[in-house]
PDB file of C-alpha atoms and ligand atoms in Angstrom:
ATOM      1  CA  UNK A   1       9.671  -9.178 -22.890  1.00 43.00           C
ATOM      2  CA  UNK A   2       7.034  -6.593 -22.548  1.00 52.00           C
ATOM      3  CA  UNK A   3       9.697  -3.593 -23.244  1.00 50.00           C
ATOM      4  CA  UNK A   4      10.778  -5.214 -26.730  1.00 52.00           C
ATOM      5  CA  UNK A   5       7.097  -5.399 -27.763  1.00 51.00           C
ATOM      6  CA  UNK A   6       6.962  -1.760 -26.443  1.00 51.00           C
ATOM      7  CA  UNK A   7       9.745  -0.862 -28.310  1.00 49.00           C
ATOM      8  CA  UNK A   8       8.512  -2.253 -31.624  1.00 51.00           C
ATOM      9  CA  UNK A   9       5.234  -0.645 -31.112  1.00 50.00           C
ATOM     10  CA  UNK A  10       6.990   2.948 -30.840  1.00 49.00           C
ATOM     11  CA  UNK A  11       9.020   2.425 -34.047  1.00 50.00           C
ATOM     12  CA  UNK A  12       5.756   2.298 -35.970  1.00 52.00           C
ATOM     13  CA  UNK A  13       3.953   4.721 -33.826  1.00 52.00           C
ATOM     14  CA  UNK A  14       5.898   7.941 -33.255  1.00 53.00           C
ATOM     15  CA  UNK A  15       2.610  10.015 -32.158  1.00 54.00           C
ATOM     16  CA  UNK A  16       1.924   7.693 -29.552  1.00 54.00           C
ATOM     17  CA  UNK A  17       5.572   7.586 -28.321  1.00 57.00           C
ATOM     18  CA  UNK A  18       5.636  11.280 -28.117  1.00 56.00           C
ATOM     19  CA  UNK A  19       2.622  11.416 -25.919  1.00 63.00           C
ATOM     20  CA  UNK A  20       3.891   8.433 -23.731  1.00 66.00           C
ATOM     21  CA  UNK A  21       7.392  10.332 -23.225  1.00 77.00           C
ATOM     22  CA  UNK A  22       5.227  13.441 -22.291  1.00 89.00           C
ATOM     23  CA  UNK A  23       3.448  11.333 -19.438  1.00 93.00           C
ATOM     24  CA  UNK A  24       3.874  13.224 -15.964  1.00 94.00           C
ATOM     25  CA  UNK A  25       3.196  12.113 -12.470  1.00 93.00           C
ATOM     26  CA  UNK A  26       0.639  14.941 -12.186  1.00 94.00           C
ATOM     27  CA  UNK A  27      -1.726  13.373 -15.162  1.00 94.00           C
ATOM     28  CA  UNK A  28      -3.000  10.991 -12.899  1.00 93.00           C
ATOM     29  CA  UNK A  29      -3.624  13.238  -9.851  1.00 95.00           C
ATOM     30  CA  UNK A  30      -7.170  14.007  -8.502  1.00 95.00           C
ATOM     31  CA  UNK A  31      -7.238  16.673  -6.175  1.00 95.00           C
ATOM     32  CA  UNK A  32     -10.978  17.016  -5.469  1.00 94.00           C
ATOM     33  CA  UNK A  33     -13.664  16.454  -4.022  1.00 93.00           C
ATOM     34  CA  UNK A  34     -11.815  16.251  -0.730  1.00 91.00           C
ATOM     35  CA  UNK A  35     -13.047  13.406   1.542  1.00 90.00           C
ATOM     36  CA  UNK A  36     -14.794  14.637   4.586  1.00 80.00           C
ATOM     37  CA  UNK A  37     -12.435  14.671   7.752  1.00 85.00           C
ATOM     38  CA  UNK A  38     -13.561  12.672  10.745  1.00 65.00           C
ATOM     39  CA  UNK A  39     -12.567  12.330  14.064  1.00 69.00           C
ATOM     40  CA  UNK A  40     -12.152   8.675  14.863  1.00 56.00           C
ATOM     41  CA  UNK A  41     -13.206   6.796  18.275  1.00 44.00           C
ATOM     42  CA  UNK A  42     -10.255   5.079  20.198  1.00 54.00           C
ATOM     43  CA  UNK A  43      -9.849   1.480  19.580  1.00 57.00           C
ATOM     44  CA  UNK A  44      -7.820  -1.444  20.325  1.00 55.00           C
ATOM     45  CA  UNK A  45      -6.567  -4.495  18.704  1.00 63.00           C
ATOM     46  CA  UNK A  46      -5.856  -8.214  19.735  1.00 74.00           C
ATOM     47  CA  UNK A  47      -5.311 -10.788  17.304  1.00 84.00           C
ATOM     48  CA  UNK A  48      -7.760 -13.741  17.254  1.00 84.00           C
ATOM     49  CA  UNK A  49      -6.753 -17.249  17.712  1.00 85.00           C
ATOM     50  CA  UNK A  50      -6.771 -18.236  14.020  1.00 86.00           C
ATOM     51  CA  UNK A  51      -4.378 -15.307  13.012  1.00 89.00           C
ATOM     52  CA  UNK A  52      -0.869 -15.478  11.823  1.00 93.00           C
ATOM     53  CA  UNK A  53       1.138 -12.933  13.885  1.00 93.00           C
ATOM     54  CA  UNK A  54       3.214 -10.890  11.238  1.00 97.00           C
ATOM     55  CA  UNK A  55       4.676  -8.672  14.101  1.00 97.00           C
ATOM     56  CA  UNK A  56       4.258  -9.130  17.837  1.00 92.00           C
ATOM     57  CA  UNK A  57       6.703  -6.470  18.916  1.00 95.00           C
ATOM     58  CA  UNK A  58       9.524  -8.764  19.656  1.00 96.00           C
ATOM     59  CA  UNK A  59      11.255  -9.397  16.063  1.00 97.00           C
ATOM     60  CA  UNK A  60      10.872  -9.439  12.494  1.00 98.00           C
ATOM     61  CA  UNK A  61      11.284 -12.951  11.682  1.00 98.00           C
ATOM     62  CA  UNK A  62       8.178 -12.956   9.449  1.00 98.00           C
ATOM     63  CA  UNK A  63       9.881 -10.569   7.258  1.00 98.00           C
ATOM     64  CA  UNK A  64      12.775 -10.252   4.409  1.00 97.00           C
ATOM     65  CA  UNK A  65      14.298  -7.428   2.527  1.00 96.00           C
ATOM     66  CA  UNK A  66      12.206  -7.175  -0.793  1.00 94.00           C
ATOM     67  CA  UNK A  67      15.375  -6.650  -2.943  1.00 92.00           C
ATOM     68  CA  UNK A  68      17.605  -9.760  -1.900  1.00 93.00           C
ATOM     69  CA  UNK A  69      15.152 -11.900   0.431  1.00 95.00           C
ATOM     70  CA  UNK A  70      17.880 -11.443   3.173  1.00 97.00           C
ATOM     71  CA  UNK A  71      16.888 -11.032   6.851  1.00 97.00           C
ATOM     72  CA  UNK A  72      14.897  -7.647   7.066  1.00 98.00           C
ATOM     73  CA  UNK A  73      16.779  -4.909   8.720  1.00 97.00           C
ATOM     74  CA  UNK A  74      14.221  -2.447   9.847  1.00 98.00           C
ATOM     75  CA  UNK A  75      14.287  -1.271  13.584  1.00 98.00           C
ATOM     76  CA  UNK A  76      12.675  -3.275  16.364  1.00 98.00           C
ATOM     77  CA  UNK A  77      12.681  -1.563  19.638  1.00 97.00           C
ATOM     78  CA  UNK A  78      10.126  -0.954  22.509  1.00 96.00           C
ATOM     79  CA  UNK A  79       7.571  -3.450  20.761  1.00 95.00           C
ATOM     80  CA  UNK A  80       7.488  -1.361  17.447  1.00 97.00           C
ATOM     81  CA  UNK A  81       9.137  -1.900  14.172  1.00 98.00           C
ATOM     82  CA  UNK A  82      10.316   1.384  12.464  1.00 98.00           C
ATOM     83  CA  UNK A  83      11.439   1.791   8.836  1.00 97.00           C
ATOM     84  CA  UNK A  84      14.831   1.685   7.793  1.00 96.00           C
ATOM     85  CA  UNK A  85      14.826   3.705   4.420  1.00 94.00           C
ATOM     86  CA  UNK A  86      18.393   2.859   3.814  1.00 93.00           C
ATOM     87  CA  UNK A  87      17.805  -0.871   3.729  1.00 94.00           C
ATOM     88  CA  UNK A  88      14.600  -0.619   1.317  1.00 94.00           C
ATOM     89  CA  UNK A  89      11.094  -2.261   1.343  1.00 96.00           C
ATOM     90  CA  UNK A  90      10.301  -5.469   3.503  1.00 97.00           C
ATOM     91  CA  UNK A  91       7.885  -8.340   2.672  1.00 97.00           C
ATOM     92  CA  UNK A  92       6.426 -11.256   4.286  1.00 98.00           C
ATOM     93  CA  UNK A  93       8.211 -14.580   3.870  1.00 98.00           C
ATOM     94  CA  UNK A  94       4.771 -16.013   3.659  1.00 98.00           C
ATOM     95  CA  UNK A  95       2.694 -15.809   0.601  1.00 98.00           C
ATOM     96  CA  UNK A  96      -0.998 -15.249   0.436  1.00 98.00           C
ATOM     97  CA  UNK A  97      -4.000 -14.855  -1.767  1.00 98.00           C
ATOM     98  CA  UNK A  98      -7.340 -13.557   0.224  1.00 98.00           C
ATOM     99  CA  UNK A  99      -7.354 -12.532   3.564  1.00 98.00           C
ATOM    100  CA  UNK A 100      -8.213 -10.245   6.409  1.00 95.00           C
ATOM    101  CA  UNK A 101      -5.435  -7.975   7.872  1.00 97.00           C
ATOM    102  CA  UNK A 102      -4.947  -6.003  10.907  1.00 95.00           C
ATOM    103  CA  UNK A 103      -1.972  -3.353  11.017  1.00 97.00           C
ATOM    104  CA  UNK A 104      -1.430  -0.140  12.989  1.00 97.00           C
ATOM    105  CA  UNK A 105       0.999   2.655  11.967  1.00 98.00           C
ATOM    106  CA  UNK A 106       2.425   5.758  13.591  1.00 98.00           C
ATOM    107  CA  UNK A 107       3.797   8.882  11.959  1.00 97.00           C
ATOM    108  CA  UNK A 108       6.607  10.542  14.391  1.00 97.00           C
ATOM    109  CA  UNK A 109       4.941  13.556  16.403  1.00 97.00           C
ATOM    110  CA  UNK A 110       7.772  15.615  14.973  1.00 96.00           C
ATOM    111  CA  UNK A 111       7.282  14.840  11.353  1.00 96.00           C
ATOM    112  CA  UNK A 112       8.362  17.238   8.511  1.00 96.00           C
ATOM    113  CA  UNK A 113       7.690  17.525   4.903  1.00 96.00           C
ATOM    114  CA  UNK A 114       4.558  18.073   2.968  1.00 97.00           C
ATOM    115  CA  UNK A 115       2.223  16.258   0.374  1.00 97.00           C
ATOM    116  CA  UNK A 116       3.310  13.000  -0.663  1.00 97.00           C
ATOM    117  CA  UNK A 117       6.779  13.765   1.248  1.00 96.00           C
ATOM    118  CA  UNK A 118       5.270  13.383   4.944  1.00 97.00           C
ATOM    119  CA  UNK A 119       5.168  10.294   6.567  1.00 96.00           C
ATOM    120  CA  UNK A 120       4.983   8.539   3.287  1.00 96.00           C
ATOM    121  CA  UNK A 121       5.096   4.415   3.502  1.00 96.00           C
ATOM    122  CA  UNK A 122       2.473   2.131   2.033  1.00 97.00           C
ATOM    123  CA  UNK A 123       0.999  -1.638   2.644  1.00 98.00           C
ATOM    124  CA  UNK A 124       1.212  -3.542  -0.557  1.00 97.00           C
ATOM    125  CA  UNK A 125      -1.813  -5.594  -0.382  1.00 98.00           C
ATOM    126  CA  UNK A 126      -0.060  -8.560  -2.925  1.00 97.00           C
ATOM    127  CA  UNK A 127       3.511  -8.041  -3.877  1.00 96.00           C
ATOM    128  CA  UNK A 128       3.138  -9.095  -7.464  1.00 92.00           C
ATOM    129  CA  UNK A 129       6.880  -8.808  -8.477  1.00 83.00           C
ATOM    130  CA  UNK A 130       5.918  -8.655 -12.125  1.00 70.00           C
ATOM    131  CA  UNK A 131       7.730  -5.536 -12.642  1.00 71.00           C
ATOM    132  CA  UNK A 132       4.916  -3.766 -10.753  1.00 75.00           C
ATOM    133  CA  UNK A 133       5.066  -3.013  -6.917  1.00 83.00           C
ATOM    134  CA  UNK A 134       1.625  -4.599  -6.198  1.00 93.00           C
ATOM    135  CA  UNK A 135      -1.446  -2.993  -5.049  1.00 97.00           C
ATOM    136  CA  UNK A 136      -0.764  -0.239  -2.708  1.00 97.00           C
ATOM    137  CA  UNK A 137      -2.890   0.705   0.207  1.00 98.00           C
ATOM    138  CA  UNK A 138      -1.435   4.230   0.828  1.00 98.00           C
ATOM    139  CA  UNK A 139       0.124   5.011   4.164  1.00 98.00           C
ATOM    140  CA  UNK A 140       0.816   9.081   4.783  1.00 98.00           C
ATOM    141  CA  UNK A 141       0.405  11.557   7.183  1.00 98.00           C
ATOM    142  CA  UNK A 142      -2.878  12.735   5.969  1.00 98.00           C
ATOM    143  CA  UNK A 143      -3.677  14.783   9.081  1.00 97.00           C
ATOM    144  CA  UNK A 144      -4.178  18.498   7.641  1.00 96.00           C
ATOM    145  CA  UNK A 145      -1.738  17.456   4.733  1.00 97.00           C
ATOM    146  CA  UNK A 146      -2.952  18.535   1.427  1.00 97.00           C
ATOM    147  CA  UNK A 147      -2.374  15.994  -1.498  1.00 98.00           C
ATOM    148  CA  UNK A 148      -4.066  14.555  -4.452  1.00 98.00           C
ATOM    149  CA  UNK A 149      -7.068  12.544  -2.783  1.00 98.00           C
ATOM    150  CA  UNK A 150      -6.425   9.453  -4.759  1.00 98.00           C
ATOM    151  CA  UNK A 151      -2.868   9.322  -3.021  1.00 98.00           C
ATOM    152  CA  UNK A 152      -3.933  10.225   0.698  1.00 98.00           C
ATOM    153  CA  UNK A 153      -4.000   7.673   3.553  1.00 98.00           C
ATOM    154  CA  UNK A 154      -6.877   5.241   2.924  1.00 98.00           C
ATOM    155  CA  UNK A 155      -6.479   5.526  -0.773  1.00 98.00           C
ATOM    156  CA  UNK A 156      -5.784   2.528  -3.226  1.00 98.00           C
ATOM    157  CA  UNK A 157      -2.806   4.763  -4.658  1.00 97.00           C
ATOM    158  CA  UNK A 158      -3.625   6.534  -7.894  1.00 96.00           C
ATOM    159  CA  UNK A 159      -7.053   4.351  -8.184  1.00 97.00           C
ATOM    160  CA  UNK A 160      -9.442   4.551  -5.458  1.00 98.00           C
ATOM    161  CA  UNK A 161     -10.106   7.845  -3.269  1.00 98.00           C
ATOM    162  CA  UNK A 162     -11.246   6.944   0.501  1.00 98.00           C
ATOM    163  CA  UNK A 163     -14.756   7.562   1.523  1.00 98.00           C
ATOM    164  CA  UNK A 164     -13.531   9.836   4.409  1.00 98.00           C
ATOM    165  CA  UNK A 165     -10.497  11.145   6.158  1.00 98.00           C
ATOM    166  CA  UNK A 166     -10.111   9.567   9.785  1.00 98.00           C
ATOM    167  CA  UNK A 167      -6.479  10.101  10.068  1.00 98.00           C
ATOM    168  CA  UNK A 168      -5.161  10.918  13.699  1.00 98.00           C
ATOM    169  CA  UNK A 169      -2.581  13.576  14.121  1.00 97.00           C
ATOM    170  CA  UNK A 170       1.110  12.541  13.916  1.00 98.00           C
ATOM    171  CA  UNK A 171       2.195  10.690  17.067  1.00 98.00           C
ATOM    172  CA  UNK A 172      -0.996   8.914  17.324  1.00 98.00           C
ATOM    173  CA  UNK A 173      -1.313   5.193  16.454  1.00 97.00           C
ATOM    174  CA  UNK A 174      -3.363   4.515  13.613  1.00 97.00           C
ATOM    175  CA  UNK A 175      -5.237   1.174  12.487  1.00 96.00           C
ATOM    176  CA  UNK A 176      -6.020  -0.520   9.344  1.00 97.00           C
ATOM    177  CA  UNK A 177      -8.162  -3.276   8.991  1.00 96.00           C
ATOM    178  CA  UNK A 178      -8.435  -4.833   5.567  1.00 98.00           C
ATOM    179  CA  UNK A 179     -10.403  -7.573   3.856  1.00 98.00           C
ATOM    180  CA  UNK A 180      -8.458  -8.442   0.654  1.00 98.00           C
ATOM    181  CA  UNK A 181     -10.090 -10.373  -2.304  1.00 98.00           C
ATOM    182  CA  UNK A 182      -7.292 -11.522  -4.565  1.00 98.00           C
ATOM    183  CA  UNK A 183      -7.867 -11.049  -8.173  1.00 98.00           C
ATOM    184  CA  UNK A 184      -8.127 -14.522 -10.382  1.00 98.00           C
ATOM    185  CA  UNK A 185      -6.854 -15.479 -13.631  1.00 97.00           C
ATOM    186  CA  UNK A 186      -7.617 -17.898 -16.389  1.00 96.00           C
ATOM    187  CA  UNK A 187      -4.825 -20.362 -17.737  1.00 94.00           C
ATOM    188  CA  UNK A 188      -3.897 -17.992 -20.149  1.00 95.00           C
ATOM    189  CA  UNK A 189      -3.215 -15.330 -17.937  1.00 93.00           C
ATOM    190  CA  UNK A 190      -6.271 -13.261 -18.402  1.00 96.00           C
ATOM    191  CA  UNK A 191      -8.162 -11.597 -15.667  1.00 97.00           C
ATOM    192  CA  UNK A 192     -11.314 -13.857 -14.405  1.00 98.00           C
ATOM    193  CA  UNK A 193     -12.222 -11.584 -11.471  1.00 98.00           C
ATOM    194  CA  UNK A 194     -10.705  -8.296 -10.261  1.00 98.00           C
ATOM    195  CA  UNK A 195      -9.073  -7.651  -6.950  1.00 98.00           C
ATOM    196  CA  UNK A 196     -11.527  -6.179  -4.216  1.00 98.00           C
ATOM    197  CA  UNK A 197     -10.805  -4.407  -1.024  1.00 98.00           C
ATOM    198  CA  UNK A 198     -12.488  -3.300   1.967  1.00 98.00           C
ATOM    199  CA  UNK A 199     -10.729  -1.067   4.393  1.00 98.00           C
ATOM    200  CA  UNK A 200     -11.733   0.304   7.915  1.00 98.00           C
ATOM    201  CA  UNK A 201      -9.232   3.173   8.890  1.00 98.00           C
ATOM    202  CA  UNK A 202      -9.385   3.982  12.588  1.00 97.00           C
ATOM    203  CA  UNK A 203     -12.941   2.131  12.657  1.00 95.00           C
ATOM    204  CA  UNK A 204     -14.176   4.389   9.592  1.00 97.00           C
ATOM    205  CA  UNK A 205     -15.027   2.663   6.266  1.00 98.00           C
ATOM    206  CA  UNK A 206     -12.972   3.929   3.855  1.00 98.00           C
ATOM    207  CA  UNK A 207     -12.984   1.468   1.213  1.00 98.00           C
ATOM    208  CA  UNK A 208     -16.247  -0.355   0.719  1.00 98.00           C
ATOM    209  CA  UNK A 209     -15.722  -3.595  -1.356  1.00 98.00           C
ATOM    210  CA  UNK A 210     -13.952  -1.486  -3.980  1.00 98.00           C
ATOM    211  CA  UNK A 211     -12.879  -3.018  -7.177  1.00 98.00           C
ATOM    212  CA  UNK A 212      -9.300  -2.484  -8.440  1.00 98.00           C
ATOM    213  CA  UNK A 213      -8.128  -1.766 -11.991  1.00 97.00           C
ATOM    214  CA  UNK A 214      -4.886  -3.312 -11.596  1.00 96.00           C
ATOM    215  CA  UNK A 215      -1.522  -3.162 -10.132  1.00 94.00           C
ATOM    216  CA  UNK A 216      -0.317   0.412  -8.700  1.00 91.00           C
ATOM    217  CA  UNK A 217       1.364   2.535 -11.216  1.00 89.00           C
ATOM    218  CA  UNK A 218       3.102   5.822 -10.206  1.00 90.00           C
ATOM    219  CA  UNK A 219       2.973   6.935 -13.729  1.00 92.00           C
ATOM    220  CA  UNK A 220       0.023   5.737 -16.106  1.00 91.00           C
ATOM    221  CA  UNK A 221      -3.020   3.385 -15.718  1.00 92.00           C
ATOM    222  CA  UNK A 222      -2.983   0.505 -13.404  1.00 93.00           C
ATOM    223  CA  UNK A 223      -2.837  -3.243 -15.051  1.00 93.00           C
ATOM    224  CA  UNK A 224      -3.464  -6.649 -14.257  1.00 96.00           C
ATOM    225  CA  UNK A 225      -0.751  -9.308 -14.784  1.00 94.00           C
ATOM    226  CA  UNK A 226      -1.359 -13.013 -13.806  1.00 95.00           C
ATOM    227  CA  UNK A 227      -0.074 -13.889 -10.129  1.00 95.00           C
ATOM    228  CA  UNK A 228      -0.859 -16.467  -7.645  1.00 95.00           C
ATOM    229  CA  UNK A 229       0.002 -16.241  -3.707  1.00 97.00           C
ATOM    230  CA  UNK A 230       2.482 -13.621  -3.074  1.00 97.00           C
ATOM    231  CA  UNK A 231       4.082 -11.655  -0.263  1.00 97.00           C
ATOM    232  CA  UNK A 232       2.546  -8.621   1.540  1.00 98.00           C
ATOM    233  CA  UNK A 233       5.273  -5.783   1.515  1.00 97.00           C
ATOM    234  CA  UNK A 234       5.768  -2.349   3.619  1.00 97.00           C
ATOM    235  CA  UNK A 235       7.271   0.298   1.901  1.00 96.00           C
ATOM    236  CA  UNK A 236      10.429   2.337   2.726  1.00 95.00           C
ATOM    237  CA  UNK A 237       9.530   5.473   0.800  1.00 93.00           C
ATOM    238  CA  UNK A 238      12.462   7.630  -0.273  1.00 88.00           C
ATOM    239  CA  UNK A 239      11.422  10.860   0.975  1.00 90.00           C
ATOM    240  CA  UNK A 240      13.112  12.807   3.486  1.00 89.00           C
ATOM    241  CA  UNK A 241      10.784  12.783   6.272  1.00 91.00           C
ATOM    242  CA  UNK A 242      11.345  11.076   9.771  1.00 94.00           C
ATOM    243  CA  UNK A 243      10.728   7.226   9.368  1.00 95.00           C
ATOM    244  CA  UNK A 244       7.208   5.863  10.697  1.00 96.00           C
ATOM    245  CA  UNK A 245       6.613   2.618  12.656  1.00 98.00           C
ATOM    246  CA  UNK A 246       4.230  -0.351  12.782  1.00 98.00           C
ATOM    247  CA  UNK A 247       2.954  -2.628  15.559  1.00 96.00           C
ATOM    248  CA  UNK A 248       0.465  -5.447  15.929  1.00 94.00           C
ATOM    249  CA  UNK A 249       0.231  -6.918  12.403  1.00 96.00           C
ATOM    250  CA  UNK A 250      -1.820  -9.888  12.105  1.00 93.00           C
ATOM    251  CA  UNK A 251      -3.375 -11.662   9.097  1.00 95.00           C
ATOM    252  CA  UNK A 252      -6.108 -14.269   8.715  1.00 92.00           C
ATOM    253  CA  UNK A 253      -6.196 -16.190   5.553  1.00 95.00           C
ATOM    254  CA  UNK A 254      -9.610 -16.478   3.560  1.00 92.00           C
TER     255      UNK A 254
HETATM  256 MG1   MG B   1       3.447   5.248  -0.502  1.00 57.62          MG
END
C-alpha cells in the first residue's frame, strides 16, 4: 500500500524522487563526538523469580525462525546460543509490550573484520513486522573498532548514540540490562506516546530514558507505524565475521 502511494507521489514530484534515489547509507552516519571509553566492573546475572526465561542454556524452545516461524535453528552447545547466519534472524514465540530484559553476548576472541562487519548482531526490542525490522539496540564489537557512533554497541541504531563505550574486548561476555517502554498509538494509528529505552551496558548507563524517533531504518529517517505486542528478535547479520553467542536471556513484563 505504501509503495503505491510513494509511486504516485514520485510521478508528480520528480525532484523529490531524484533526491530519494541519491540517498546513501552514509547520509545518516554520525562519527563524532566519540563516546568516552570506560572499563566496566565484572558482574553476574541471575534471573529473578518473576522472569520469563528466554534462554537458559539448554535449548532454543522459546524462539522461532523469523522468516517462516519454524523452530529456531541456531546452535546450542555448552550452555550458549550461537548465531547460525545461514538460517537468519530468530524471534521469541511470545509477544511483549513494555518490559525489563537481561541478555549477555560475546564476540569470538578471534573475530575479524572492521566497522559494522565485525561481530554485528542486534536486539530488536520490538520486532514490528510492519515492513520494518523494529527498534534495534545494536550489538557489535565496539572494542577499538571505529564506526559511526550511532551504530556502535549500545546505540539505538541510526538514532541514539550511547552515553559511553564500556565494551569488553572480544572473547569476554558483555551484558545488556534494558527497560523498554513500548510506544502507544490511538485508534487511527497515530502515535500517542513514543517508545523509550534505558540501557545498562556492562553495568554502565548508555541510554537514559531515551526517546525513539521510530522503527530502525538502514537508509532514511526512522518512522512509527502502529503495532501492539510483538516478538523480540535477535539478528543474524550478513557480514562475514565469525558468529557471536548469547547466554542468560530473561525478561520481566511491565
Ligand atoms: Mg546490528
